[in-house]
mmCIF file of C-alpha atoms and ligand atoms in Angstrom:
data_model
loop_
_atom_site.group_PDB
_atom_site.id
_atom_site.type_symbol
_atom_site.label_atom_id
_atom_site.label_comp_id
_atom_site.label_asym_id
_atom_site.label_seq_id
_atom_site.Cartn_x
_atom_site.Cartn_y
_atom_site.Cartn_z
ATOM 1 C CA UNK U 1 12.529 24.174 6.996
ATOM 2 C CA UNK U 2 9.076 25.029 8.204
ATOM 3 C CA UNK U 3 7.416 22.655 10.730
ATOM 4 C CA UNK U 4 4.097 23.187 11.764
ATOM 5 C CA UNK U 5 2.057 20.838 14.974
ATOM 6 C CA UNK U 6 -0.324 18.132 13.839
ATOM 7 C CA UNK U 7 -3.439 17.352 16.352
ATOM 8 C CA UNK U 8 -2.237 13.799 16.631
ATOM 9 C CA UNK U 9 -4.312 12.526 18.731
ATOM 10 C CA UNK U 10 -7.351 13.437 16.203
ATOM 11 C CA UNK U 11 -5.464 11.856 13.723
ATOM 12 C CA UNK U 12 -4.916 8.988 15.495
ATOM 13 C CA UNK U 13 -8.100 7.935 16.507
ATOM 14 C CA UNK U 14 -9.403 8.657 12.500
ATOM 15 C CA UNK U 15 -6.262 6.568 11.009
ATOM 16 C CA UNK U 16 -7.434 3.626 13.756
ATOM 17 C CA UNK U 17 -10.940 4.058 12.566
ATOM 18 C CA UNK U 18 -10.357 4.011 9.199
ATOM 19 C CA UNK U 19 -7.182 1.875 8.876
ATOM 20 C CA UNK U 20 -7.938 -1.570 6.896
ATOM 21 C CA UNK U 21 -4.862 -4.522 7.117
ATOM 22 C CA UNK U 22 -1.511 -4.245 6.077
ATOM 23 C CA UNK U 23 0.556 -7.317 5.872
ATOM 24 C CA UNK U 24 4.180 -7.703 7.060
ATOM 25 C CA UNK U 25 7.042 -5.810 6.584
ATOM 26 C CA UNK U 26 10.659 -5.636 7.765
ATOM 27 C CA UNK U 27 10.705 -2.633 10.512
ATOM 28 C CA UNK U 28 13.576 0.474 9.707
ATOM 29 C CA UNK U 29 14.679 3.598 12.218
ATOM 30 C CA UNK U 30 12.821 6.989 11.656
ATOM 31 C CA UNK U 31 14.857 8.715 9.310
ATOM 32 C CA UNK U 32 17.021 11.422 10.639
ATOM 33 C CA UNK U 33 14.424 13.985 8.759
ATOM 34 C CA UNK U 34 11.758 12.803 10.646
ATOM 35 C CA UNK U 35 13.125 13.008 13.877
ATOM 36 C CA UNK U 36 13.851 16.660 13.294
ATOM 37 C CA UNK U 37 10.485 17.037 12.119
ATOM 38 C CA UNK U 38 9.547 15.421 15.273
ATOM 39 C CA UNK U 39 11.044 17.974 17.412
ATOM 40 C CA UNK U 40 9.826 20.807 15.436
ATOM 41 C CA UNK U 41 6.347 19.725 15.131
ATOM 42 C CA UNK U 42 5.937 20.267 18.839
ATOM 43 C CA UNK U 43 7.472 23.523 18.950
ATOM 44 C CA UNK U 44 5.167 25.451 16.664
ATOM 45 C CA UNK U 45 1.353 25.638 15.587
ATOM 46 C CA UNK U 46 -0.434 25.114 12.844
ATOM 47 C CA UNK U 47 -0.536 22.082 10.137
ATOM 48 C CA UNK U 48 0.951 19.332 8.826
ATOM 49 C CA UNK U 49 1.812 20.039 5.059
ATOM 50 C CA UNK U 50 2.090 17.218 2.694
ATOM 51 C CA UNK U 51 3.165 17.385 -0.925
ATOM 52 C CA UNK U 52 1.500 14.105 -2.625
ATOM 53 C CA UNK U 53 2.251 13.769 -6.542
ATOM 54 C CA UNK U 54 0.145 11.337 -7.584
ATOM 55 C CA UNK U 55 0.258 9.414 -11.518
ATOM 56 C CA UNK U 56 -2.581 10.434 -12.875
ATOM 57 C CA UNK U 57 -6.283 9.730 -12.990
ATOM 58 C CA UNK U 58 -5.837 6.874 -15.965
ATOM 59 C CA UNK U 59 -8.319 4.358 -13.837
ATOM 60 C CA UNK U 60 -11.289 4.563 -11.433
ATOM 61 C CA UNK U 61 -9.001 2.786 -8.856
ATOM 62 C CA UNK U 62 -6.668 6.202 -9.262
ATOM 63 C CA UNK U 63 -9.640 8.104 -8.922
ATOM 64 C CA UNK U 64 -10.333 6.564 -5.013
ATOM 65 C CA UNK U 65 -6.925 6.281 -4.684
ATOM 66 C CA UNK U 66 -6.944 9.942 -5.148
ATOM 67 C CA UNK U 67 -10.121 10.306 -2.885
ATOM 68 C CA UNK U 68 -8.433 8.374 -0.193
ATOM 69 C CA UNK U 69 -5.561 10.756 -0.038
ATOM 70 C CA UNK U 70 -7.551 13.872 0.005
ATOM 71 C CA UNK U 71 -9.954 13.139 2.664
ATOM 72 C CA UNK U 72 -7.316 12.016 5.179
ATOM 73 C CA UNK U 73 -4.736 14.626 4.489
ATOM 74 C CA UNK U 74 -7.744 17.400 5.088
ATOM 75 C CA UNK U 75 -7.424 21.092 6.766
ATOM 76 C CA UNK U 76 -9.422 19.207 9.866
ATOM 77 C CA UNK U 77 -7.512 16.255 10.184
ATOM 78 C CA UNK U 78 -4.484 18.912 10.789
ATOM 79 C CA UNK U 79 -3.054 18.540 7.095
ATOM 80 C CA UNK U 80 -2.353 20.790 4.097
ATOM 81 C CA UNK U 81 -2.364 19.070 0.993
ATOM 82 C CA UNK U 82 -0.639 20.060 -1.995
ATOM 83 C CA UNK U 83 -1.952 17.885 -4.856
ATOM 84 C CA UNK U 84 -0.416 17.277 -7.598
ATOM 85 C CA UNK U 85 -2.101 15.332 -11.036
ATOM 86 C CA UNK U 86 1.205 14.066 -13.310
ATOM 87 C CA UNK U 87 -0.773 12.890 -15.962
ATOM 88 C CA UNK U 88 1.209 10.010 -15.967
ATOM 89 C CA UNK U 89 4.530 11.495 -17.087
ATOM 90 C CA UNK U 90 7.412 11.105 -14.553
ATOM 91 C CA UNK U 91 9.004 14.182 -15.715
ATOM 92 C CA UNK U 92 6.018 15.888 -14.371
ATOM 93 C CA UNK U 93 6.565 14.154 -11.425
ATOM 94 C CA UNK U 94 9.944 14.699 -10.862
ATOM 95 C CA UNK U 95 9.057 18.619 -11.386
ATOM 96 C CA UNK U 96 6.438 18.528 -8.805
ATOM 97 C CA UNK U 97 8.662 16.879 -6.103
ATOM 98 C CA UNK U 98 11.113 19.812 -6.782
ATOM 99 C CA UNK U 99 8.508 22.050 -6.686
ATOM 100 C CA UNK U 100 7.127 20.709 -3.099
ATOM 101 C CA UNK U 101 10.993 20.808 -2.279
ATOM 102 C CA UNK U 102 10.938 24.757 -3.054
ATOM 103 C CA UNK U 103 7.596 25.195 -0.699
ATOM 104 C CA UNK U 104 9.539 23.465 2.190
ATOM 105 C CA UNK U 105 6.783 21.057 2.796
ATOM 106 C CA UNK U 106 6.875 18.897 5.873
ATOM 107 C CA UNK U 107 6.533 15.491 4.085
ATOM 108 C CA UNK U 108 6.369 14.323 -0.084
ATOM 109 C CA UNK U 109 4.203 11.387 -0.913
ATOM 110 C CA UNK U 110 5.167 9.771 -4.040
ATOM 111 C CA UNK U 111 3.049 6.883 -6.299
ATOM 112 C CA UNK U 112 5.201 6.464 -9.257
ATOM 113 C CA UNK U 113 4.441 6.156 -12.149
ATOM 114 C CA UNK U 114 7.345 4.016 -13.241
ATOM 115 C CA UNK U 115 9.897 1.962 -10.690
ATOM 116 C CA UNK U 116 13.559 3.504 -12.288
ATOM 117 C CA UNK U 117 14.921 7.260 -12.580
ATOM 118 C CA UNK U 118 14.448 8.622 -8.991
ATOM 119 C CA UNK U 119 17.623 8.990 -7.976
ATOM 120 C CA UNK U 120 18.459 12.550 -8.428
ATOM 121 C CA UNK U 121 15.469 14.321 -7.277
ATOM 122 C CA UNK U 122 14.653 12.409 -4.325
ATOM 123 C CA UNK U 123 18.140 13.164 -3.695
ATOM 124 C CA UNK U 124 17.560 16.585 -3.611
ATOM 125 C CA UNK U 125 14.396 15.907 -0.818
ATOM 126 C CA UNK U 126 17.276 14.266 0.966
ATOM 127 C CA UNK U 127 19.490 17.204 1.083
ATOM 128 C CA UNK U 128 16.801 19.467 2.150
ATOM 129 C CA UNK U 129 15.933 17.127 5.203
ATOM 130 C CA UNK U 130 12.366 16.064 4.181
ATOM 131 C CA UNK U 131 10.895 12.629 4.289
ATOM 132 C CA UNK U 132 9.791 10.813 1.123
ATOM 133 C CA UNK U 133 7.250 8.031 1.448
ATOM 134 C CA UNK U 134 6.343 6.518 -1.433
ATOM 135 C CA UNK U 135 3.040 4.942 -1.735
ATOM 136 C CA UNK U 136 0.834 2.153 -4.017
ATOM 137 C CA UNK U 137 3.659 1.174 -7.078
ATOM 138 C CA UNK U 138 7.374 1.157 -5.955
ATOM 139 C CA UNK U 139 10.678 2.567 -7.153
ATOM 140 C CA UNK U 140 13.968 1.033 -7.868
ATOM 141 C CA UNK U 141 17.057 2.930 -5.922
ATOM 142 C CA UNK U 142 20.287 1.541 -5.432
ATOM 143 C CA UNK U 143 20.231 3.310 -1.831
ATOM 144 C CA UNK U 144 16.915 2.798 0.243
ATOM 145 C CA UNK U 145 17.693 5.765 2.264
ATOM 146 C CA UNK U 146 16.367 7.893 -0.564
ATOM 147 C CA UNK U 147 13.007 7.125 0.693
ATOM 148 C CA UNK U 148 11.406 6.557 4.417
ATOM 149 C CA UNK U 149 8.967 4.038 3.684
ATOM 150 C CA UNK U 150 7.035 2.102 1.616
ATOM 151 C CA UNK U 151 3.301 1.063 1.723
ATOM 152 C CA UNK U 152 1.544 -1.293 -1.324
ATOM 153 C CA UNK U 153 0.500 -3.816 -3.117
ATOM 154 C CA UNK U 154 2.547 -7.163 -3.867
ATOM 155 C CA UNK U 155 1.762 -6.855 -7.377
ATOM 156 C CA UNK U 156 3.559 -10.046 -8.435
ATOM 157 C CA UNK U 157 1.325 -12.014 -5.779
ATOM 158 C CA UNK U 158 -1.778 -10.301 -6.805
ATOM 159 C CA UNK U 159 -0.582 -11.757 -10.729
ATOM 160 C CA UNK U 160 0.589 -15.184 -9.271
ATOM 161 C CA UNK U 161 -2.965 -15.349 -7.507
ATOM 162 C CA UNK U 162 -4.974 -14.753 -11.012
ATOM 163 C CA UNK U 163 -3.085 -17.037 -12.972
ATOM 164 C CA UNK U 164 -3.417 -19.795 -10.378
ATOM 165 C CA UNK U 165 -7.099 -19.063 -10.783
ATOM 166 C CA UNK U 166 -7.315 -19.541 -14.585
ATOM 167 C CA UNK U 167 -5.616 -22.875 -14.213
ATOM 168 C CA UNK U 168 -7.596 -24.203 -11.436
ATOM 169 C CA UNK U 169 -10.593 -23.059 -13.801
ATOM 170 C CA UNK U 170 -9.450 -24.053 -17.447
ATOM 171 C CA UNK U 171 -8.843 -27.871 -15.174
ATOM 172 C CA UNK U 172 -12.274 -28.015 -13.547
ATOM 173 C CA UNK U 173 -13.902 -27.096 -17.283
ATOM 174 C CA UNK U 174 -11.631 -29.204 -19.008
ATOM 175 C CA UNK U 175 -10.700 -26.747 -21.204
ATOM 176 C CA UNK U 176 -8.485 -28.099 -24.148
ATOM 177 C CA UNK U 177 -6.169 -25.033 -24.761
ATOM 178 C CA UNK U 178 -6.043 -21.738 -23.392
ATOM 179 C CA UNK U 179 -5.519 -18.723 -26.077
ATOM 180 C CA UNK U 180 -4.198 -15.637 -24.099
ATOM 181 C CA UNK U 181 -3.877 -12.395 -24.970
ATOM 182 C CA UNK U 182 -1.979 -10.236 -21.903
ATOM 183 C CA UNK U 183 -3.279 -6.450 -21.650
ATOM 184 C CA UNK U 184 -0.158 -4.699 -19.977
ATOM 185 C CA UNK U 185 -0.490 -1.734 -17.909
ATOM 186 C CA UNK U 186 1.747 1.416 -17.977
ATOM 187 C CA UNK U 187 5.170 -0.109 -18.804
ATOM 188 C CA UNK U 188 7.966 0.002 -16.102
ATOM 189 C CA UNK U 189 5.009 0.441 -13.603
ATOM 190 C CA UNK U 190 5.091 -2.081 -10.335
ATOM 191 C CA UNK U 191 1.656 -3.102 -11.542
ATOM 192 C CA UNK U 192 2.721 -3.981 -14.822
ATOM 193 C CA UNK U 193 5.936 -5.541 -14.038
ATOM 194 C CA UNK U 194 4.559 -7.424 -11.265
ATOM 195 C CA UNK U 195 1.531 -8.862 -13.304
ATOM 196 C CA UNK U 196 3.360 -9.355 -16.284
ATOM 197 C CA UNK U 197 5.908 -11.520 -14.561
ATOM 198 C CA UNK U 198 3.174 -13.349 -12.864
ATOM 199 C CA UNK U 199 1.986 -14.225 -16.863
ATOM 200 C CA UNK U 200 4.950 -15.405 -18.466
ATOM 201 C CA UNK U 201 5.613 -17.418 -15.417
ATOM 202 C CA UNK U 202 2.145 -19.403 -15.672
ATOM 203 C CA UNK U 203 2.089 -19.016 -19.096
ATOM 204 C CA UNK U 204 5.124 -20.916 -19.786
ATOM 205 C CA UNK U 205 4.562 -23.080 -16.621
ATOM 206 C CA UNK U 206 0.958 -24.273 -17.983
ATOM 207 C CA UNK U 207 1.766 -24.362 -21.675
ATOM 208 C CA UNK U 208 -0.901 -21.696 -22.382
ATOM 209 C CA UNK U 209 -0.620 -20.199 -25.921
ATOM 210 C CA UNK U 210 0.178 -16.465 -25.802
ATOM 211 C CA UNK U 211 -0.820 -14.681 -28.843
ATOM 212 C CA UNK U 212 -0.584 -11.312 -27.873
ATOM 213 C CA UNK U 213 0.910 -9.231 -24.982
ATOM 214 C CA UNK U 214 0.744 -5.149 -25.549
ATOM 215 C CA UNK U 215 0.193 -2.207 -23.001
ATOM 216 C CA UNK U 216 -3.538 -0.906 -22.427
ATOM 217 C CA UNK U 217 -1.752 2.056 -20.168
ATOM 218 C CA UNK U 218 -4.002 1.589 -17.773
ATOM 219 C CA UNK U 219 -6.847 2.990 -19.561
ATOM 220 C CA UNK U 220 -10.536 1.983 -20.813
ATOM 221 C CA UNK U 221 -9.393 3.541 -24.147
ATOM 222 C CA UNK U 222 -6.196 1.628 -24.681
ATOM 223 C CA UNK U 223 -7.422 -1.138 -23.591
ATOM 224 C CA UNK U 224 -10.546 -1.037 -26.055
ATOM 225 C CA UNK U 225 -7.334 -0.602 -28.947
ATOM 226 C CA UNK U 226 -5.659 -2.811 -28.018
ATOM 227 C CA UNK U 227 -8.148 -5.759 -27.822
ATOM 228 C CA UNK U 228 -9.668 -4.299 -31.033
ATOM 229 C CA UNK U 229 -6.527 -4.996 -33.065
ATOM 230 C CA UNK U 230 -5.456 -8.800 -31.618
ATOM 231 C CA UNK U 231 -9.112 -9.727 -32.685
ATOM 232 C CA UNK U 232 -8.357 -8.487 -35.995
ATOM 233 C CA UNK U 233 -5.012 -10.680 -36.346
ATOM 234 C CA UNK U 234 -6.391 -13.478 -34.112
ATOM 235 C CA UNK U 235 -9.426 -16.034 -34.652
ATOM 236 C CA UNK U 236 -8.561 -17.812 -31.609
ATOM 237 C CA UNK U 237 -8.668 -15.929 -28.337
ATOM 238 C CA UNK U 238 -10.397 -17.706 -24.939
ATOM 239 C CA UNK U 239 -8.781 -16.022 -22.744
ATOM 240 C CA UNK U 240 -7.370 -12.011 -22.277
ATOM 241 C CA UNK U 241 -5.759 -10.945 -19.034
ATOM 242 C CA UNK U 242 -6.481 -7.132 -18.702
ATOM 243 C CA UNK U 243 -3.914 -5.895 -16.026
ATOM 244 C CA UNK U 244 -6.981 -3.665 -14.562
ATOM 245 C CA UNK U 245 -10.807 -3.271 -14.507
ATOM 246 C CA UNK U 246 -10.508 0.073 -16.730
ATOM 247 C CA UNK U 247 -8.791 -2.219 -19.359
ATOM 248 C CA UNK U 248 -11.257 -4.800 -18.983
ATOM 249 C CA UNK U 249 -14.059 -2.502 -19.505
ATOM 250 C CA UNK U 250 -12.628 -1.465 -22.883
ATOM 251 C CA UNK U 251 -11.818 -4.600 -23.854
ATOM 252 C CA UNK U 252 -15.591 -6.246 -23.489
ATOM 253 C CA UNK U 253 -16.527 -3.303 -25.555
ATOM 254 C CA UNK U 254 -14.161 -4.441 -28.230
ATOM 255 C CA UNK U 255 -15.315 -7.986 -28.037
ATOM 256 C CA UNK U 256 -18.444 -7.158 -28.067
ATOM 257 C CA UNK U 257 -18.677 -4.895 -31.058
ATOM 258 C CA UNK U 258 -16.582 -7.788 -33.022
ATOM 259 C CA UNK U 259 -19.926 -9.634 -32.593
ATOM 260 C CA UNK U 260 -18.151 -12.277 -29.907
ATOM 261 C CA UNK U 261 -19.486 -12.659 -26.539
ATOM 262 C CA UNK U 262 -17.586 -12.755 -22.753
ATOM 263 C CA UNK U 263 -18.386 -14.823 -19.614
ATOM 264 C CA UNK U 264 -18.392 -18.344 -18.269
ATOM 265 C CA UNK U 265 -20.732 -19.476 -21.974
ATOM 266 C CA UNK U 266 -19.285 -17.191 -24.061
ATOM 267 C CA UNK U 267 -16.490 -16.696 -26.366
ATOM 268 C CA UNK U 268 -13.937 -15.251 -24.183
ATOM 269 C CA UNK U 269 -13.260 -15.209 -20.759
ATOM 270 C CA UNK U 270 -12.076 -11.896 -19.171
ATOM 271 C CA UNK U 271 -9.779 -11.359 -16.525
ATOM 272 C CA UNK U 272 -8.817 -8.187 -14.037
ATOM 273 C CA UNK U 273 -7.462 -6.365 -11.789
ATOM 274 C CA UNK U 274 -8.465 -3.631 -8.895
ATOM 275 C CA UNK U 275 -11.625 -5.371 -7.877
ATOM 276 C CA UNK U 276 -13.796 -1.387 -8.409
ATOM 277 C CA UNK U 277 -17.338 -1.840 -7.741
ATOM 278 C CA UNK U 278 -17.777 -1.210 -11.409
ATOM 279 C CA UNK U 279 -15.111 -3.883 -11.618
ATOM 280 C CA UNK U 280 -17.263 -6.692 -9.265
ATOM 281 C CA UNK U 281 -20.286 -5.386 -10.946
ATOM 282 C CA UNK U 282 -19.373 -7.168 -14.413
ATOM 283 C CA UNK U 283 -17.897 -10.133 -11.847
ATOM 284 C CA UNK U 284 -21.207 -10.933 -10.501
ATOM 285 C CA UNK U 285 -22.592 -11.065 -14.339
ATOM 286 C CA UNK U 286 -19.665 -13.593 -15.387
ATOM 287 C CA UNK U 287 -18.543 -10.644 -17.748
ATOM 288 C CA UNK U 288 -14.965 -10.143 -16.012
ATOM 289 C CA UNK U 289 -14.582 -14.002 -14.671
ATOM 290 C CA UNK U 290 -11.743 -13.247 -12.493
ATOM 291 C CA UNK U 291 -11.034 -10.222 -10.443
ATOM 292 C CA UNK U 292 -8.126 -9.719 -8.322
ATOM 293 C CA UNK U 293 -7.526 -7.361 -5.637
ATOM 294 C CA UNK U 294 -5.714 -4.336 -5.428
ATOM 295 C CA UNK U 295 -6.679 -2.114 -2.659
ATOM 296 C CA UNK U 296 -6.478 1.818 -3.557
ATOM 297 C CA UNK U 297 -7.059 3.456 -0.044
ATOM 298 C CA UNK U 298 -3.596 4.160 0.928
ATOM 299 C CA UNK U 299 -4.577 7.531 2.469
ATOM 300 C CA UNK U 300 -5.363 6.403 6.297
ATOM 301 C CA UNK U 301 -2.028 4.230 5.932
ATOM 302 C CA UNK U 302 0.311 6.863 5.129
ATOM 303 C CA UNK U 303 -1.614 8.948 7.817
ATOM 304 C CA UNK U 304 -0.020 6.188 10.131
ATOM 305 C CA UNK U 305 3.342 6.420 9.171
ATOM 306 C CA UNK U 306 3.672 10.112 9.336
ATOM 307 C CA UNK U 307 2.054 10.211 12.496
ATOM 308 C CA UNK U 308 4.698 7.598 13.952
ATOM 309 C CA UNK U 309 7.534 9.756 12.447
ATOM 310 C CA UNK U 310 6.183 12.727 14.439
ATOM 311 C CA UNK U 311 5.794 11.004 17.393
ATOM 312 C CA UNK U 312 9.864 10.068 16.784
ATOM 313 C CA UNK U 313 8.324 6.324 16.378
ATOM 314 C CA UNK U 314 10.060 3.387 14.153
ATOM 315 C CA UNK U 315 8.138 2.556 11.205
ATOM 316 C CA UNK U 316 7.875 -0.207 9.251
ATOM 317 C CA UNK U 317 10.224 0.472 5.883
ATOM 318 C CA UNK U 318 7.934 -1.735 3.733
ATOM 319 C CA UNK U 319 4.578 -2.798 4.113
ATOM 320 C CA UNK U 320 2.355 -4.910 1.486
ATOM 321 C CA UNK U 321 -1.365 -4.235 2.062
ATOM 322 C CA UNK U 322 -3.382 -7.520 2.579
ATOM 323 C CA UNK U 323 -5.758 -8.329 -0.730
ATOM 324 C CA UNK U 324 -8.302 -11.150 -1.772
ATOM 325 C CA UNK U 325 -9.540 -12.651 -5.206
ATOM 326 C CA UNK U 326 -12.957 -12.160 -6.766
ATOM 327 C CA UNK U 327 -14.871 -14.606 -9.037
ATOM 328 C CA UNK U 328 -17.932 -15.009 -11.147
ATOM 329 C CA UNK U 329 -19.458 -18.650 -9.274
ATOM 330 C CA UNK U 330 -17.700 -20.995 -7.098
ATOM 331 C CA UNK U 331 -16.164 -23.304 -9.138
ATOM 332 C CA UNK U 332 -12.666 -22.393 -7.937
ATOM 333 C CA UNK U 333 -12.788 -22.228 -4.270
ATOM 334 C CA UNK U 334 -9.621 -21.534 -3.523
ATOM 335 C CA UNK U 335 -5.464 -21.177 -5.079
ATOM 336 C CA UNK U 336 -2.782 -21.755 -3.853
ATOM 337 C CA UNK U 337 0.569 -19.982 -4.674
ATOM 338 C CA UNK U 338 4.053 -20.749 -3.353
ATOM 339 C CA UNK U 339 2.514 -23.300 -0.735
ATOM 340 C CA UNK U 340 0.063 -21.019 0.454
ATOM 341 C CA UNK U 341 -3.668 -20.969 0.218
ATOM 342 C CA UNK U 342 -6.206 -18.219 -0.475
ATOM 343 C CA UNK U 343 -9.263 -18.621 -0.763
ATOM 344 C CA UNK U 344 -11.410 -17.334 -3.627
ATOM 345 C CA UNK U 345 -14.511 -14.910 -2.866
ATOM 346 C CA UNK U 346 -17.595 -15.613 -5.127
ATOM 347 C CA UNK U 347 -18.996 -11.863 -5.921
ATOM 348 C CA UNK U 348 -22.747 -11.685 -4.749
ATOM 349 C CA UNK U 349 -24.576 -8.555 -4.428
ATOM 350 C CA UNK U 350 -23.670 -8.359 -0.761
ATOM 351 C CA UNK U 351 -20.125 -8.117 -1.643
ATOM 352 C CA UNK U 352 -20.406 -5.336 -4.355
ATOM 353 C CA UNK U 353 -22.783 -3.568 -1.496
ATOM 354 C CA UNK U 354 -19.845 -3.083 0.341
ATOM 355 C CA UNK U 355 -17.106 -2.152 -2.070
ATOM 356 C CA UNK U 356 -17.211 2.150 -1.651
ATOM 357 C CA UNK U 357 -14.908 2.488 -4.634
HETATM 358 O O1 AHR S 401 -0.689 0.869 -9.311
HETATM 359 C C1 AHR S 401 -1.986 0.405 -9.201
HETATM 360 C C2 AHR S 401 -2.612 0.287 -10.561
HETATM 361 O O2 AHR S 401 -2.603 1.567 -11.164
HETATM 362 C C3 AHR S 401 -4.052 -0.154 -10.619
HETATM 363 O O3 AHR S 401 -4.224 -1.504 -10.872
HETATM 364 C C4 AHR S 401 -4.522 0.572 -11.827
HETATM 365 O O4 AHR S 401 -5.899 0.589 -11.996
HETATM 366 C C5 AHR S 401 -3.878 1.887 -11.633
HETATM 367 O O5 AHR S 401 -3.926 2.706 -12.691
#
């Protein structure tokens, strides 16, 4: 396998500049790849090539995510990037890894589309002695040692957070029943599985009536399709949980152009995720109510770990990335899930001022 020398202490003092928090994790050894990679790395000249296949570019939060990735693993930071758009299909996924696998790349970044069916290809990285870190959703392998670490979101939290929001809310308006429809994202993806289970939990928990629950894939489009249709079969809708901003943004359209109205004195209240400056924008109008966090600018943060497995370094095996809540006014301050407290940010200008993506 090729190895090629990173300037490391560039990329160190960019990833410290740029790095924003990551929460816990439970630390793991370097992987034996690493280590080798390690040794070669300081042996011969050049770059650091990385082989990232990312989902897609279904939602602007892909589209930083994206950004993120390419501007840290640059030709002056000491990277090569090979980039690779699936288009959200795993099987092109799986094709690229084995593709990056052929090119004898130094490290493969993976955001998956779905959690399940990695097993044989990143099997296949194994055998060929190069590291897999897999990045934003998560996968689901019987053996962890197919990959060397995880960084993300806590996708069920983010969920858990939003629905203790609508509660809090539908109690301080006294609202008499809560109609919910649940706009899904991609199915089988972390996002969606952690945000759906977030749902049924509160939905059941708070006796909220659920009369839809469909997937928006992520997309404005879908989303707009999707919301289109339940208002068609439903009269009753207050409340619809869009499982991102893109989906949100489809979904006013929908409402709107059914001749209903969104926000805190309209018909329907919106929810989201991602928290996009297009996202906060509608926040600070009352159009999305609710916006919860999902931070997209994993680049700098995989930057770390591969720069600790070069240095031969331990590295964390997971690590959830530290997120807040948005809202439309104050009249939620703060939730509380599982004992713990969070406190809600009211979107001002300010606030969507500083939001780059
Ligand atoms: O996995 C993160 C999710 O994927 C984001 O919420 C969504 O916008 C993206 O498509």
């Amino acid at each position: 396998m090729k190895r090629k020398v990173v300037s490391v202490l560039l990329c160190a003092a960019m990833v410290s500049a740029m790095m924003v928090g990551c929460g816990g994790g439970s630390a793991a050894p370097a992987e034996d790849a690493s280590a080798e990679a390690s040794e070669d790395a300081s042996e011969e000249g050049g770059t650091i090539t990385v082989g990232f296949s990312q989902v897609g570019a279904e939602s602007d939060w892909r589209t930083a995510n994206s950004e993120s990735m390419k501007s840290t693993f640059s030709e002056e930071n000491g990277y090569t990037l090979i980039f690779d758009d699936a288009q959200q299909k795993q099987e092109n996924q799986i094709t690229a890894i084995r593709n990056f696998v052929q090119q004898e790349v130094d490290y493969i970044v993976l955001a998956p589309v779905t959690e399940t069916g990695w097993e044989t290809v990143l099997q296949e990285a194994k055998d060929a002695d190069i590291p897999v870190i897999i990045v934003d959703r998560m996968i689901d392998v019987s053996d962890d040692s197919l990959y060397t670490a995880w960084v993300g979101s806590n996708f069920k939290l983010e969920g858990q957070k939003a629905c203790a929001w609508l509660q809090a809310y539908a109690d301080a308006k006294e609202m008499d029943e809560i109609n919910i429809v649940d706009i899904q994202g991609t199915i089988g993806a972390s996002a969606q599985i952690g945000r759906t289970e977030a749902f049924d939990e509160a939905a059941q928990a708070n006796g909220w009536n659920v009369v839809g629950q469909q997937t928006g894939e992520f997309t404005q489009a879908k989303g707009q399709e999707v919301m289109e249709s339940m208002l068609k079969s439903n009269d009753n809708i207050n409340v619809v949980y869009c499982e991102n901003d893109n989906e949100a943004f489809g979904a006013i359209d929908a409402i709107e152009a059914a001749g209903k109205t969104v926000g805190p004195d309209g018909d329907i209240l919106v929810m989201s995720f991602d928290t996009t400056n297009a996202g906060i924008t509608d926040t600070l109008s009352g159009k999305i109510i609710c916006n919860t966090e999902c931070n997209p600018l994993h680049g700098p943060r995989v930057a770390e770990i591969i720069e600790k497995l070069e240095a031969g370094e331990e590295v964390e095996k997971q690590q959830y990335v530290d997120e807040g809540i948005f809202a439309y006014g104050s009249d939620v301050p703060e939730v509380e899930v599982d004992g713990e407290k969070f406190e809600v940010t009211e979107v001002t200008q300010e606030v969507i001022d500083g939001r780059a993506y």
